[in-house]
């Protein structure tokens, strides 16, 4: 890359799946399981120390790649990195989210953290947030597939930033309801 930054490891290549935002989760899981069955260190116990270490390293890369690609927000960030437009790219400028969206996120966080918020209300928030995540993921697929690469990447950066906030809301709701 021109800015002298390291080229990220391609998780798509690691799992030998097509590079796209839209992935078939079941096929991804099947590929992961197949590769882990082939490369798990326990399958290489009769090999030498170097072979065992190589298997352990390959297994770790496969697990990292799967973990990245199975989560939409991580997959979007990774794809942006591979396309040379990382979310945290100072040269491209910071992603600016609209005030209305940020206000909604803050309100949701306050409500989640309020000990008086009922479990039923948290469930409704989770459902609403899940719908918002699905909608952003659909929009991300279209942005990454855009024929206008520059505009598509800018839109993908914006949507990925939104997705990260929505994912944090999901995690916060899970923390409250899983305890």
Short mmCIF file of C-alpha atoms in Angstrom, two decimals:
data_model
loop_
_atom_site.label_atom_id
_atom_site.label_comp_id
_atom_site.label_asym_id
_atom_site.label_seq_id
_atom_site.Cartn_x
_atom_site.Cartn_y
_atom_site.Cartn_z
CA UNK A 1 0.00 0.00 0.00
CA UNK A 2 1.14 3.50 -0.74
CA UNK A 3 1.06 4.83 2.83
CA UNK A 4 3.56 2.24 4.03
CA UNK A 5 1.06 0.40 6.19
CA UNK A 6 1.10 -3.35 6.43
CA UNK A 7 -1.23 -5.22 4.13
CA UNK A 8 -3.83 -7.02 6.27
CA UNK A 9 -4.05 -10.80 6.10
CA UNK A 10 -6.90 -11.70 3.77
CA UNK A 11 -9.39 -13.72 5.81
CA UNK A 12 -11.32 -14.55 2.65
CA UNK A 13 -8.23 -16.13 1.09
CA UNK A 14 -7.43 -17.91 4.36
CA UNK A 15 -10.79 -19.69 4.16
CA UNK A 16 -10.87 -19.81 0.34
CA UNK A 17 -14.24 -18.06 0.12
CA UNK A 18 -15.28 -15.29 -2.30
CA UNK A 19 -14.40 -11.76 -1.20
CA UNK A 20 -17.78 -10.09 -0.66
CA UNK A 21 -19.73 -8.58 2.19
CA UNK A 22 -22.63 -10.99 1.70
CA UNK A 23 -21.57 -14.43 2.87
CA UNK A 24 -23.44 -17.69 3.26
CA UNK A 25 -23.08 -18.27 7.02
CA UNK A 26 -23.79 -22.02 6.75
CA UNK A 27 -21.22 -22.48 3.98
CA UNK A 28 -18.71 -20.41 5.95
CA UNK A 29 -19.23 -22.60 9.02
CA UNK A 30 -18.88 -25.77 6.91
CA UNK A 31 -15.64 -24.48 5.38
CA UNK A 32 -14.31 -23.55 8.82
CA UNK A 33 -15.07 -26.98 10.25
CA UNK A 34 -13.51 -28.74 7.25
CA UNK A 35 -10.32 -26.66 7.45
CA UNK A 36 -10.07 -27.13 11.21
CA UNK A 37 -10.48 -30.89 10.80
CA UNK A 38 -7.59 -30.84 8.30
CA UNK A 39 -5.27 -28.47 10.14
CA UNK A 40 -6.03 -28.91 13.83
CA UNK A 41 -2.77 -29.45 15.78
CA UNK A 42 -4.11 -32.67 17.32
CA UNK A 43 -4.07 -34.23 13.83
CA UNK A 44 -0.33 -33.62 13.63
CA UNK A 45 0.87 -35.17 16.89
CA UNK A 46 3.03 -37.73 15.06
CA UNK A 47 4.77 -35.01 13.06
CA UNK A 48 7.82 -33.18 14.24
CA UNK A 49 7.80 -30.09 16.39
CA UNK A 50 7.96 -27.81 13.35
CA UNK A 51 4.97 -29.53 11.72
CA UNK A 52 2.99 -29.23 14.95
CA UNK A 53 3.86 -25.53 15.23
CA UNK A 54 2.88 -24.91 11.60
CA UNK A 55 -0.43 -26.70 12.22
CA UNK A 56 -1.03 -24.62 15.34
CA UNK A 57 -0.28 -21.41 13.45
CA UNK A 58 -2.52 -22.39 10.53
CA UNK A 59 -5.29 -23.38 12.94
CA UNK A 60 -5.03 -19.99 14.68
CA UNK A 61 -5.21 -18.16 11.32
CA UNK A 62 -8.26 -20.20 10.29
CA UNK A 63 -10.00 -19.45 13.60
CA UNK A 64 -9.18 -15.74 13.32
CA UNK A 65 -10.44 -15.62 9.73
CA UNK A 66 -13.69 -17.35 10.64
CA UNK A 67 -14.20 -15.15 13.68
CA UNK A 68 -13.71 -12.07 11.49
CA UNK A 69 -15.94 -13.12 8.62
CA UNK A 70 -18.81 -14.56 10.66
CA UNK A 71 -19.47 -11.20 12.38
CA UNK A 72 -20.89 -8.58 10.02
CA UNK A 73 -19.23 -5.57 11.66
CA UNK A 74 -15.82 -7.23 11.67
CA UNK A 75 -16.34 -8.50 8.12
CA UNK A 76 -17.20 -4.97 6.93
CA UNK A 77 -14.14 -3.48 8.65
CA UNK A 78 -11.92 -6.20 7.19
CA UNK A 79 -13.30 -5.73 3.70
CA UNK A 80 -12.71 -1.97 3.95
CA UNK A 81 -9.10 -2.66 4.97
CA UNK A 82 -8.61 -5.03 2.05
CA UNK A 83 -10.06 -2.44 -0.33
CA UNK A 84 -7.66 0.20 0.97
CA UNK A 85 -10.28 2.29 2.77
CA UNK A 86 -10.07 1.31 6.45
CA UNK A 87 -12.58 2.81 8.83
CA UNK A 88 -9.79 4.44 10.81
CA UNK A 89 -8.06 5.94 7.77
CA UNK A 90 -6.87 9.47 8.59
CA UNK A 91 -6.18 10.19 4.91
CA UNK A 92 -9.80 9.52 3.97
CA UNK A 93 -11.06 11.56 6.92
CA UNK A 94 -13.05 10.54 9.93
CA UNK A 95 -16.47 9.07 9.36
CA UNK A 96 -19.07 11.57 10.50
CA UNK A 97 -22.36 10.11 11.61
CA UNK A 98 -25.48 12.24 11.65
CA UNK A 99 -26.56 13.78 14.95
CA UNK A 100 -29.94 12.03 14.87
CA UNK A 101 -28.35 8.59 14.74
CA UNK A 102 -25.87 9.45 17.50
CA UNK A 103 -28.70 10.79 19.68
CA UNK A 104 -30.60 7.52 19.20
CA UNK A 105 -27.51 5.54 20.20
CA UNK A 106 -26.98 7.66 23.32
CA UNK A 107 -30.65 7.32 24.30
CA UNK A 108 -30.49 3.56 23.83
CA UNK A 109 -27.32 3.33 25.94
CA UNK A 110 -28.90 5.37 28.75
CA UNK A 111 -31.99 3.17 28.68
CA UNK A 112 -29.94 -0.04 28.66
CA UNK A 113 -27.84 1.13 31.60
CA UNK A 114 -30.89 2.28 33.61
CA UNK A 115 -31.49 -0.39 36.26
CA UNK A 116 -35.23 0.34 36.08
CA UNK A 117 -35.45 -0.74 32.43
CA UNK A 118 -37.49 -3.95 32.35
CA UNK A 119 -36.36 -7.20 30.77
CA UNK A 120 -39.34 -6.94 28.41
CA UNK A 121 -38.21 -3.47 27.30
CA UNK A 122 -34.65 -4.75 26.79
CA UNK A 123 -36.07 -7.56 24.65
CA UNK A 124 -37.97 -5.05 22.54
CA UNK A 125 -34.82 -2.95 22.20
CA UNK A 126 -32.88 -6.03 21.10
CA UNK A 127 -35.50 -6.84 18.47
CA UNK A 128 -35.53 -3.28 17.14
CA UNK A 129 -31.73 -3.11 17.12
CA UNK A 130 -31.53 -6.47 15.33
CA UNK A 131 -33.81 -5.12 12.60
CA UNK A 132 -31.60 -2.04 12.30
CA UNK A 133 -28.51 -4.27 12.01
CA UNK A 134 -30.18 -6.31 9.26
CA UNK A 135 -31.09 -3.14 7.39
CA UNK A 136 -27.56 -1.75 7.62
CA UNK A 137 -26.14 -5.10 6.49
CA UNK A 138 -28.40 -5.05 3.43
CA UNK A 139 -27.24 -1.51 2.66
CA UNK A 140 -23.61 -2.54 3.18
CA UNK A 141 -23.97 -5.33 0.66
CA UNK A 142 -25.23 -2.83 -1.89
CA UNK A 143 -22.50 -0.31 -1.05
CA UNK A 144 -19.71 -2.86 -1.42
CA UNK A 145 -21.26 -4.05 -4.70
CA UNK A 146 -21.63 -0.50 -6.03
CA UNK A 147 -20.36 0.14 -9.54
CA UNK A 148 -19.18 3.58 -8.38
CA UNK A 149 -16.25 2.32 -6.29
CA UNK A 150 -15.41 5.65 -4.64
CA UNK A 151 -18.95 6.51 -3.60
CA UNK A 152 -19.60 2.89 -2.65
CA UNK A 153 -16.56 2.77 -0.37
CA UNK A 154 -17.48 6.07 1.26
CA UNK A 155 -20.99 4.76 1.88
CA UNK A 156 -19.57 1.45 3.15
CA UNK A 157 -17.34 3.33 5.62
CA UNK A 158 -20.33 5.29 6.93
CA UNK A 159 -22.51 2.18 7.20
CA UNK A 160 -19.71 0.22 8.89
CA UNK A 161 -19.40 2.95 11.53
CA UNK A 162 -23.17 2.76 12.09
CA UNK A 163 -22.98 -1.03 12.31
CA UNK A 164 -20.28 -0.81 14.98
CA UNK A 165 -22.54 1.36 17.15
CA UNK A 166 -25.48 -0.97 16.64
CA UNK A 167 -23.29 -3.96 17.53
CA UNK A 168 -22.27 -2.23 20.76
CA UNK A 169 -25.95 -1.76 21.62
CA UNK A 170 -26.51 -5.47 20.99
CA UNK A 171 -23.62 -6.35 23.27
CA UNK A 172 -24.85 -3.99 26.01
CA UNK A 173 -28.36 -5.48 25.89
CA UNK A 174 -26.85 -8.99 26.04
CA UNK A 175 -24.81 -8.06 29.11
CA UNK A 176 -27.93 -6.83 30.89
CA UNK A 177 -30.14 -9.78 29.94
CA UNK A 178 -27.57 -12.55 30.28
CA UNK A 179 -26.71 -11.75 33.90
#
